[in-house]
Every structure is written in structure tokens, then in C-alpha cells.
Amino acid sequence: MATFVLQALGCDVSAINTVNFSNHTAYKQFKGRRTPAEEIQEIYNGLKEADLNHFDVMLSGYAASKHAVETIGGIGRDQRLKSSTRPGSFFWILDPVMGDQGRLYVSEDIVPAYRTLIRDADLILPNSFEASQLAEIEVTDMASLVAAITKIHKQYQVPHIIVTSLNLSPRTGRRFSNADKIAVVGSSCCSDYSPRLFSVTVPSLPIFFSGTGDMFASLMLVRLREAVTSINADMLTKKSWQSPDDVPATSLPLAKATEKVLASMQTILEKTVAARDADLADETSTNGESEEDARRMHLRRTRASEVRVVECVQDLQHPDMQQPGVSKAEMVQIDA
Amino acid sequence: MATFVLQALGCDVSAINTVNFSNHTAYKQFKGRRTPAEEIQEIYNGLKEADLNHFDVMLSGYAASKHAVETIGGIGRDQRLKSSTRPGSFFWILDPVMGDQGRLYVSEDIVPAYRTLIRDADLILPNSFEASQLAEIEVTDMASLVAAITKIHKQYQVPHIIVTSLNLSPRTGRRFSNADKIAVVGSSCCSDYSPRLFSVTVPSLPIFFSGTGDMFASLMLVRLREAVTSINADMLTKKSWQSPDDVPATSLPLAKATEKVLASMQTILEKTVAARDADLADETSTNGESEEDARRMHLRRTRASEVRVVECVQDLQHPDMQQPGVSKAEMVQIDA
């Protein structure tokens, strides 16, 4: 997903695959293997030795083990070091893939490994469960979310954070009363590491999609760089592309990029829902189905829900900024 | 290369990577590994078990070992069998990657493995050395090339063949007198397996590019299906999309597709040469350079020659059919 999205938006990509599976895991069955940490390191060494390690941006996602997380951390730090005399010339977007909905799907020792790692990242993209894990603050409402983001900014000096897939209303601070919306909350910190918080809400869709995290991260990479450049190209030479302290939250490049990313995604996911419904139109009710029938049905539904990203490449490239339901970035007010 | 080209042209791709290297081998150094045959098979089994093995077309390229070649052959035959009641619903393009310029770069036992395999393919894309190996006829001029293609059609019943990167003039039958052109010669056989030969010539470019074989094969996949559909959609239900015997060589879908593929490629490769020259503009003459200097220079030149495929996605999608130097398909006349 991420490689195609980046290439479709004009980026030259050196992909190091951290898994090599026949299909994504939402099918509940797959073959193939996780790339051993040694092999991730070896491929990076190969790039270095062939003088092919000149990256503007690094995007890191799922890693299967503590050792793999540490290896990716070492690669990020190596790139950071290489660019240390040229602030902004290397930017690292880190998606700390650990779990969701209160449940880890990686081994527990990965959590402290990520806590160490995010210090070196420029932008992290946790969901609310992952933000809880990183900050060691349980996120249950907007106040605890803000506390978690504030702690991540201050303690780990992460300049940019976006918390994805929230079922919290940025207005009331509590769960959405009906589950028809989801929100993201982002922040680029000021020079004193205090947060500058904004939110964007989108209509919630009634099915589970696989790959939306990778889609969000890769679109964000392109749109953030673009927003920074269009606001002030000089910012690309600032450490972590940080905005001056007087820029309000809703005018941050991160906020502008988020609006654009979610406009693309909402269009593509709505088209995916329509295509899925067409694929499944002949589905019959299956009361008393056997275990094998249930497995087949699950495979079929999962296949029908595959995000139509290749078909919708135009929507990646040219987001409809009037996409109904996708809010403009709003300032998050914290009533402590 | 192939995955991106296919996705950019709107194809949903299930890619099974037969290698996982840090960089392509023209750098003369790389890290990573070849995918073991067992793992290729395992990933295909995973696709099958998840009911994700519904392919219209298969494109197979480099395989590192006899065992890997045989495994890919088994996958092709499995797909063929699955589609046996619906002729044309599965089409297999096989690039028998074995060597070039008189030299094998795979182990010798791969050659007989490919001779067995190509019987099951619909279209094969050898270069002239590979055609020699498959046909056991040394290709030195147009007459021997035609003999090789004729033998491959008759003996192995391969319906479509394109021989790439020829330095033979289809007009004189001998080597181009000055090396300013290269040619491809293709043929879709008649029902008696006799060849129907056409050629397309393009200007030769002065540098070596890596990945052009994959680019040719993946563009060919899309353009051939498109040409077949636009000429007569009913042909998609014929075995191997074979044209009626009265279709002349230059009107074959294969010929039309070749024109379009080479128009895209010529534009992209010329843009690559221009970009490379700009990258290397400050290159200084290096007489008496050390071995390490020579290695660095080779890496730099190879990097500068990387095909600008992501930047040139428009040229993949919308070939300039007036691209100067790319000939229309011409009938190949054999003066025996």
C-alpha cells in the first residue's frame, strides 16, 4: 500500500519490506514470513555500500519483533546523523504499530523499544491505544488524550503527533454520541514543547478496511512536505520542519496536510464501500452455516473490502477538498 | 519496476518477489537474498487458500534456480488448469531470463527447465541469446532468428514470441551498419504454427539501463490486452488470444502493442539519458584513478542511469505515438 501510494504521488521509493506475506492478516490466514531483523539491516547496509542511502524522508511502519524495531531505529538514527549538518534535510515519520482497541498485537517488549525510538522521529502516528502505551496514560476522553500528546511532546521531544481513528468528539471531549464520525487529533509543538492541537472529523464507514494506516502515513508524507513548501519553503531547512510559535494550530502545515489526506481517503473508502456492496450483492443469509462456510464467507467479505487504491489513483493525486463530511481543521479547546 | 508499471496502468497486482535485494545487480554489489523456491510456492499456496488466486494474466521473470523455475512453472500450470474451461481467461507472459550477449547469468540447468516451461506460456520475451538457447539455433542474422522463432512456434507450440534488443536490421537481415538502431522482432503464429513476423525499430541509446526488460514485459501485458480488446473483444475468449489466420503480421494485436510499448519506453529512456547527463555534468576525467575511485564512479554512473519511471508515469500512461525514430510495425521478409 505505502509504496504504491508514494510512487503514484511521484516519490522514488527504496522499500525494505518488513514482511513478505501472501495476503494481509485480516484474512485471518496467510503464508510467508516476517523479514528477520538481520536481513533488514543487511539490505540497508547494501544501500549504503552502493551509495544509495540518500533519503529525504523515511517512513517506518510495522516491525515484527523488538530486534526489528531496534534495527529500524538504528537506520533512522544513521540517516539523522548523516544529515545532522543540514536541518530538515531528513524527516522521519514513524507509525508505532503495536495494537488497537485495547489489545497489543505485537510482543510486549516492543512497547518500551518504541518509547526509546520515538525520540528520534519527527512525526509519529499512533492510534489512541498506541498513544496510551507510549505516554503511559490511558486515553478515555479528550482531556486524557491531550495529556498523552502533551507528555509525548515534552518527555520524548517528538515535534509532530497525529492520533488517528479516534471515536472521541473534539467538541464535547467524550465519545461520539452516535458512532457516525471519527476524528484525528494532531499537534505540532511550540518551541517550549507545549502542544498546538487541531482536529479533523470525518464520517465513519461501516466496515473494516486493511491498509488505511499505511495509506494515511504515505499520503501524509507527501502532503506535509507539500504544505510546508507552499507555506514557506525556508521551513524545509528548519529542524523537523517546525513552524514558528505564532502559527495557530489550524494553520499548521500538519493541519493543512491532514485535511488533504483525509479528503483523499474518504473518497477512496466510500468508493470501496460501494464496490464491496456490489461484489456482495448476491450474498445470501446463512443461518446455521458450517465452520467452513463461515471461513469462506469471511474470506469473501475481506476480499470485497480491499481498498480500491489502484483504481482510485486519481483520488490520491487530486483530493476533492469539498468532500462532504470531512471537516476543516478545528482548534481543540481543552476545558481542564 | 514491473509492479509499479502495472499498478500505474490500473492493474491490481499480487507480486511474489523472486529476489529481495538492496539494489539491482548492475551496481555490481548488492545485499539481500533470492527467495527460495519453497517460499515462492508457500506464498502462492497462501493466495490459493485465501481464495485470492483469480488472475487474468501472469507475468513471470527472473528465477534464481532450476527449482525456482520449476516452481513458477507449476504455478502457471495450476492457473492454466483452473481456467481450462474458459479459453483466454488466463494468459501467461514469460520472460525466460537466462543471459545476454553470448553469456548465461543463471546456472546451466535452468536452460532445459525453460525449454520445458515455455510450452505452457502464451507469450515469451527472450532476447536473441535466450532465443538461441531455447531453440538450440545460434542467432547471427535475420535468417537464423526466423529459424529460431519458427522452431519455438512449432516445437514448443508457443503462440506469441517477441525477441527483444536485436542489433539486426530487419531490412538487410544483417547487423546494423552503424549501431544507431535496435529492433524487436515478434510473431503470432497461424493455426499451423507458421510464423507471422513483424519488426519495430527504435533509435539506440548510448547507455545501459537496468529494468528495461521488466518495463517492456509489464507494458506489453497491458497494451496487448488493450489491443486485443479494441480489435475484437471476442478474441479474449480464444485460446491464447490468437488472431484468425487472415490477419497480416503488421495488424496483429502483438504488433500494435509493441508499437505502443516502444513509444512509451523511448520517451522515458531519452528523458533518463537527459537527466543522467545533467547529474553527471560535473564529472571530471579520472586518468590513473584508483580501484576505489573506479568503484565510486561506477556506482555514481549506475545511479544516474536509473530509469526515471516514477517521474515519467505520464509517458507510461499516454505514449507519444509520434515519437521520432520509433518505426511502425513492418513485415519481416525472409529471403531464404
Short mmCIF file of N, CA and C in Angstrom, two decimals, chain A residues 105-213:
data_model
loop_
_atom_site.label_atom_id
_atom_site.label_comp_id
_atom_site.label_asym_id
_atom_site.label_seq_id
_atom_site.Cartn_x
_atom_site.Cartn_y
_atom_site.Cartn_z
N TYR A 105 -1.00 -6.31 19.44
CA TYR A 105 -0.78 -7.46 18.55
C TYR A 105 0.69 -7.65 18.21
N VAL A 106 1.52 -7.09 19.03
CA VAL A 106 2.97 -7.36 18.96
C VAL A 106 3.40 -7.83 20.34
N SER A 107 4.63 -8.32 20.47
CA SER A 107 5.05 -8.79 21.79
C SER A 107 5.30 -7.59 22.71
N GLU A 108 5.12 -7.82 23.99
CA GLU A 108 5.13 -6.71 24.95
C GLU A 108 6.43 -5.92 24.99
N ASP A 109 7.54 -6.60 24.68
CA ASP A 109 8.82 -5.89 24.77
C ASP A 109 9.02 -4.87 23.65
N ILE A 110 8.09 -4.85 22.71
CA ILE A 110 8.17 -3.84 21.64
C ILE A 110 7.77 -2.46 22.16
N VAL A 111 6.89 -2.43 23.18
CA VAL A 111 6.40 -1.14 23.68
C VAL A 111 7.54 -0.27 24.23
N PRO A 112 8.37 -0.78 25.15
CA PRO A 112 9.49 0.07 25.60
C PRO A 112 10.48 0.38 24.47
N ALA A 113 10.60 -0.54 23.48
CA ALA A 113 11.50 -0.26 22.35
C ALA A 113 11.00 0.97 21.58
N TYR A 114 9.69 1.06 21.38
CA TYR A 114 9.14 2.25 20.71
C TYR A 114 9.30 3.50 21.56
N ARG A 115 9.16 3.36 22.88
CA ARG A 115 9.32 4.55 23.73
C ARG A 115 10.72 5.14 23.55
N THR A 116 11.70 4.28 23.36
CA THR A 116 13.06 4.75 23.13
C THR A 116 13.18 5.39 21.74
N LEU A 117 12.53 4.76 20.78
CA LEU A 117 12.70 5.11 19.38
C LEU A 117 12.11 6.46 19.01
N ILE A 118 10.92 6.77 19.56
CA ILE A 118 10.20 7.95 19.07
C ILE A 118 10.94 9.26 19.34
N ARG A 119 11.89 9.24 20.24
CA ARG A 119 12.74 10.43 20.46
C ARG A 119 13.40 10.90 19.17
N ASP A 120 13.68 9.98 18.29
CA ASP A 120 14.42 10.32 17.08
C ASP A 120 13.51 10.60 15.89
N ALA A 121 12.21 10.42 16.08
CA ALA A 121 11.27 10.63 14.96
C ALA A 121 10.83 12.08 14.90
N ASP A 122 10.39 12.51 13.73
CA ASP A 122 9.86 13.87 13.57
C ASP A 122 8.34 13.90 13.72
N LEU A 123 7.71 12.86 13.21
CA LEU A 123 6.24 12.78 13.29
C LEU A 123 5.89 11.36 13.64
N ILE A 124 5.03 11.18 14.64
CA ILE A 124 4.54 9.83 14.94
C ILE A 124 3.03 9.79 14.74
N LEU A 125 2.54 8.59 14.38
CA LEU A 125 1.13 8.42 14.00
C LEU A 125 0.48 7.28 14.78
N PRO A 126 0.41 7.40 16.10
CA PRO A 126 -0.23 6.32 16.86
C PRO A 126 -1.76 6.40 16.76
N ASN A 127 -2.44 5.28 16.97
CA ASN A 127 -3.87 5.36 17.26
C ASN A 127 -4.01 5.63 18.77
N SER A 128 -5.22 5.71 19.29
CA SER A 128 -5.32 6.15 20.68
C SER A 128 -4.77 5.10 21.65
N PHE A 129 -4.90 3.82 21.28
CA PHE A 129 -4.32 2.77 22.14
C PHE A 129 -2.80 2.88 22.16
N GLU A 130 -2.22 3.10 20.99
CA GLU A 130 -0.76 3.22 20.91
C GLU A 130 -0.27 4.49 21.62
N ALA A 131 -1.05 5.57 21.52
CA ALA A 131 -0.70 6.79 22.25
C ALA A 131 -0.72 6.53 23.76
N SER A 132 -1.72 5.76 24.22
CA SER A 132 -1.79 5.38 25.64
C SER A 132 -0.53 4.63 26.06
N GLN A 133 -0.13 3.67 25.21
CA GLN A 133 1.04 2.85 25.52
C GLN A 133 2.31 3.69 25.59
N LEU A 134 2.46 4.61 24.63
CA LEU A 134 3.68 5.41 24.58
C LEU A 134 3.76 6.37 25.76
N ALA A 135 2.59 7.00 26.08
CA ALA A 135 2.58 8.03 27.12
C ALA A 135 2.38 7.44 28.51
N GLU A 136 1.99 6.17 28.56
CA GLU A 136 1.61 5.55 29.84
C GLU A 136 0.50 6.34 30.52
N ILE A 137 -0.44 6.80 29.70
CA ILE A 137 -1.64 7.50 30.18
C ILE A 137 -2.82 6.87 29.45
N GLU A 138 -3.79 6.37 30.16
CA GLU A 138 -4.94 5.76 29.48
C GLU A 138 -5.80 6.84 28.82
N VAL A 139 -6.02 6.68 27.53
CA VAL A 139 -6.81 7.67 26.80
C VAL A 139 -8.28 7.24 26.79
N THR A 140 -9.11 7.99 27.51
CA THR A 140 -10.54 7.66 27.58
C THR A 140 -11.41 8.81 27.11
N ASP A 141 -10.87 10.01 27.11
CA ASP A 141 -11.62 11.18 26.68
C ASP A 141 -10.63 12.21 26.15
N MET A 142 -11.13 13.36 25.74
CA MET A 142 -10.25 14.35 25.11
C MET A 142 -9.19 14.85 26.10
N ALA A 143 -9.58 14.99 27.39
CA ALA A 143 -8.61 15.51 28.37
C ALA A 143 -7.42 14.55 28.52
N SER A 144 -7.71 13.25 28.57
CA SER A 144 -6.60 12.29 28.72
C SER A 144 -5.79 12.19 27.43
N LEU A 145 -6.46 12.37 26.29
CA LEU A 145 -5.74 12.37 25.01
C LEU A 145 -4.76 13.55 24.97
N VAL A 146 -5.25 14.71 25.38
CA VAL A 146 -4.40 15.89 25.38
C VAL A 146 -3.23 15.70 26.35
N ALA A 147 -3.51 15.09 27.48
CA ALA A 147 -2.44 14.81 28.44
C ALA A 147 -1.39 13.89 27.82
N ALA A 148 -1.85 12.89 27.07
CA ALA A 148 -0.91 11.94 26.44
C ALA A 148 -0.07 12.66 25.38
N ILE A 149 -0.71 13.45 24.54
CA ILE A 149 0.04 14.17 23.49
C ILE A 149 1.04 15.14 24.13
N THR A 150 0.59 15.83 25.17
CA THR A 150 1.47 16.79 25.85
C THR A 150 2.70 16.06 26.42
N LYS A 151 2.45 14.90 27.00
CA LYS A 151 3.56 14.15 27.59
C LYS A 151 4.53 13.67 26.49
N ILE A 152 3.99 13.22 25.38
CA ILE A 152 4.86 12.74 24.29
C ILE A 152 5.71 13.90 23.74
N HIS A 153 5.08 15.06 23.56
CA HIS A 153 5.86 16.24 23.13
C HIS A 153 6.99 16.55 24.12
N LYS A 154 6.64 16.61 25.39
CA LYS A 154 7.61 17.12 26.39
C LYS A 154 8.65 16.07 26.73
N GLN A 155 8.17 14.86 27.06
CA GLN A 155 9.10 13.86 27.56
C GLN A 155 9.99 13.29 26.46
N TYR A 156 9.39 13.08 25.28
CA TYR A 156 10.16 12.43 24.21
C TYR A 156 10.59 13.43 23.13
N GLN A 157 10.19 14.69 23.30
CA GLN A 157 10.54 15.75 22.36
C GLN A 157 10.19 15.39 20.91
N VAL A 158 9.05 14.73 20.77
CA VAL A 158 8.54 14.45 19.42
C VAL A 158 7.84 15.72 18.93
N PRO A 159 8.29 16.32 17.82
CA PRO A 159 7.72 17.61 17.41
C PRO A 159 6.30 17.53 16.85
N HIS A 160 6.00 16.45 16.12
CA HIS A 160 4.68 16.37 15.47
C HIS A 160 4.02 15.03 15.83
N ILE A 161 2.74 15.10 16.18
CA ILE A 161 1.99 13.89 16.54
C ILE A 161 0.62 13.98 15.89
N ILE A 162 0.17 12.87 15.33
CA ILE A 162 -1.24 12.77 14.95
C ILE A 162 -1.78 11.48 15.54
N VAL A 163 -2.86 11.59 16.30
CA VAL A 163 -3.53 10.41 16.83
C VAL A 163 -4.73 10.12 15.92
N THR A 164 -4.71 8.90 15.37
CA THR A 164 -5.69 8.55 14.33
C THR A 164 -6.86 7.77 14.90
N SER A 165 -7.90 7.61 14.12
CA SER A 165 -9.04 6.72 14.39
C SER A 165 -9.65 6.90 15.77
N LEU A 166 -9.92 8.14 16.14
CA LEU A 166 -10.49 8.38 17.47
C LEU A 166 -12.00 8.33 17.40
N ASN A 167 -12.61 7.68 18.37
CA ASN A 167 -14.07 7.78 18.45
C ASN A 167 -14.48 8.81 19.50
N LEU A 168 -13.63 9.84 19.65
CA LEU A 168 -13.90 10.94 20.58
C LEU A 168 -14.30 12.19 19.81
N SER A 169 -15.27 12.88 20.32
CA SER A 169 -15.66 14.15 19.72
C SER A 169 -14.74 15.25 20.23
N PRO A 170 -14.04 15.95 19.33
CA PRO A 170 -13.18 17.04 19.78
C PRO A 170 -14.01 18.17 20.41
N ARG A 171 -15.31 18.21 20.13
CA ARG A 171 -16.14 19.30 20.68
C ARG A 171 -16.58 19.02 22.10
N THR A 172 -17.11 17.80 22.31
CA THR A 172 -17.61 17.50 23.66
C THR A 172 -16.52 16.89 24.52
N GLY A 173 -15.48 16.35 23.87
CA GLY A 173 -14.41 15.72 24.63
C GLY A 173 -14.72 14.28 25.01
N ARG A 174 -15.95 13.84 24.69
CA ARG A 174 -16.35 12.47 25.05
C ARG A 174 -16.58 11.66 23.79
N ARG A 175 -16.94 10.38 23.97
CA ARG A 175 -17.23 9.53 22.81
C ARG A 175 -18.34 10.16 21.97
N PHE A 176 -18.25 9.97 20.65
CA PHE A 176 -19.34 10.44 19.78
C PHE A 176 -20.64 9.77 20.23
N SER A 177 -21.73 10.57 20.36
CA SER A 177 -22.96 10.00 20.91
C SER A 177 -23.53 8.95 19.96
N ASN A 178 -23.51 9.21 18.67
CA ASN A 178 -23.75 8.10 17.74
C ASN A 178 -22.46 7.88 16.95
N ALA A 179 -22.20 6.66 16.59
CA ALA A 179 -20.87 6.32 16.07
C ALA A 179 -20.74 6.66 14.59
N ASP A 180 -21.25 7.84 14.18
CA ASP A 180 -21.25 8.18 12.76
C ASP A 180 -20.04 8.99 12.33
N LYS A 181 -19.15 9.29 13.28
CA LYS A 181 -17.96 10.07 12.93
C LYS A 181 -16.73 9.47 13.60
N ILE A 182 -15.59 9.73 12.99
CA ILE A 182 -14.34 9.50 13.71
C ILE A 182 -13.49 10.76 13.54
N ALA A 183 -12.51 10.89 14.39
CA ALA A 183 -11.69 12.10 14.39
C ALA A 183 -10.22 11.75 14.42
N VAL A 184 -9.40 12.65 13.92
CA VAL A 184 -7.98 12.59 14.24
C VAL A 184 -7.66 13.87 14.98
N VAL A 185 -6.72 13.78 15.90
CA VAL A 185 -6.24 14.96 16.62
C VAL A 185 -4.74 15.04 16.42
N GLY A 186 -4.27 16.18 15.97
CA GLY A 186 -2.84 16.36 15.72
C GLY A 186 -2.30 17.55 16.46
N SER A 187 -0.99 17.59 16.55
CA SER A 187 -0.33 18.73 17.20
C SER A 187 1.11 18.85 16.72
N SER A 188 1.50 20.08 16.41
CA SER A 188 2.92 20.39 16.24
C SER A 188 3.29 21.27 17.42
N CYS A 189 4.31 20.89 18.17
CA CYS A 189 4.57 21.62 19.40
C CYS A 189 5.23 22.97 19.13
N CYS A 190 5.10 23.87 20.09
CA CYS A 190 5.83 25.14 20.07
C CYS A 190 7.27 24.90 20.56
N SER A 191 8.07 25.95 20.56
CA SER A 191 9.48 25.77 20.94
C SER A 191 9.63 25.33 22.40
N ASP A 192 8.62 25.58 23.23
CA ASP A 192 8.68 25.09 24.64
C ASP A 192 8.02 23.71 24.78
N TYR A 193 7.77 23.06 23.65
CA TYR A 193 7.17 21.72 23.61
C TYR A 193 5.72 21.68 24.05
N SER A 194 5.10 22.83 24.21
CA SER A 194 3.66 22.81 24.51
C SER A 194 2.89 22.49 23.23
N PRO A 195 1.76 21.81 23.36
CA PRO A 195 1.04 21.37 22.16
C PRO A 195 0.26 22.50 21.46
N ARG A 196 0.07 22.33 20.18
CA ARG A 196 -0.82 23.18 19.39
C ARG A 196 -1.77 22.22 18.72
N LEU A 197 -2.96 22.09 19.26
CA LEU A 197 -3.83 20.97 18.91
C LEU A 197 -4.93 21.34 17.92
N PHE A 198 -5.09 20.47 16.93
CA PHE A 198 -6.20 20.64 15.99
C PHE A 198 -6.86 19.28 15.79
N SER A 199 -8.09 19.32 15.29
CA SER A 199 -8.77 18.06 14.97
C SER A 199 -9.42 18.17 13.61
N VAL A 200 -9.57 17.03 12.96
CA VAL A 200 -10.36 16.93 11.73
C VAL A 200 -11.29 15.73 11.91
N THR A 201 -12.58 15.93 11.66
CA THR A 201 -13.51 14.81 11.77
C THR A 201 -13.97 14.36 10.39
N VAL A 202 -14.24 13.08 10.27
CA VAL A 202 -14.72 12.51 9.01
C VAL A 202 -15.88 11.57 9.32
N PRO A 203 -16.75 11.34 8.33
CA PRO A 203 -17.82 10.36 8.55
C PRO A 203 -17.22 8.98 8.78
N SER A 204 -17.81 8.24 9.66
CA SER A 204 -17.36 6.87 9.91
C SER A 204 -17.99 5.93 8.89
N LEU A 205 -17.25 4.95 8.45
CA LEU A 205 -17.78 3.99 7.47
C LEU A 205 -18.00 2.65 8.16
N PRO A 206 -18.99 1.90 7.69
CA PRO A 206 -19.47 0.76 8.48
C PRO A 206 -18.65 -0.52 8.33
N ILE A 207 -17.49 -0.48 7.68
CA ILE A 207 -16.74 -1.73 7.55
C ILE A 207 -15.28 -1.53 7.93
N PHE A 208 -14.59 -2.65 8.11
CA PHE A 208 -13.17 -2.60 8.42
C PHE A 208 -12.36 -2.67 7.13
N PHE A 209 -11.41 -1.75 6.98
CA PHE A 209 -10.50 -1.75 5.84
C PHE A 209 -9.11 -2.10 6.33
N SER A 210 -8.37 -2.80 5.53
CA SER A 210 -6.97 -3.07 5.86
C SER A 210 -6.07 -2.17 5.03
N GLY A 211 -5.04 -1.63 5.64
CA GLY A 211 -4.09 -0.82 4.90
C GLY A 211 -4.32 0.68 5.02
N THR A 212 -5.37 1.06 5.77
CA THR A 212 -5.66 2.50 5.85
C THR A 212 -4.58 3.25 6.66
N GLY A 213 -3.95 2.56 7.59
CA GLY A 213 -2.86 3.19 8.34
C GLY A 213 -1.70 3.52 7.42
#
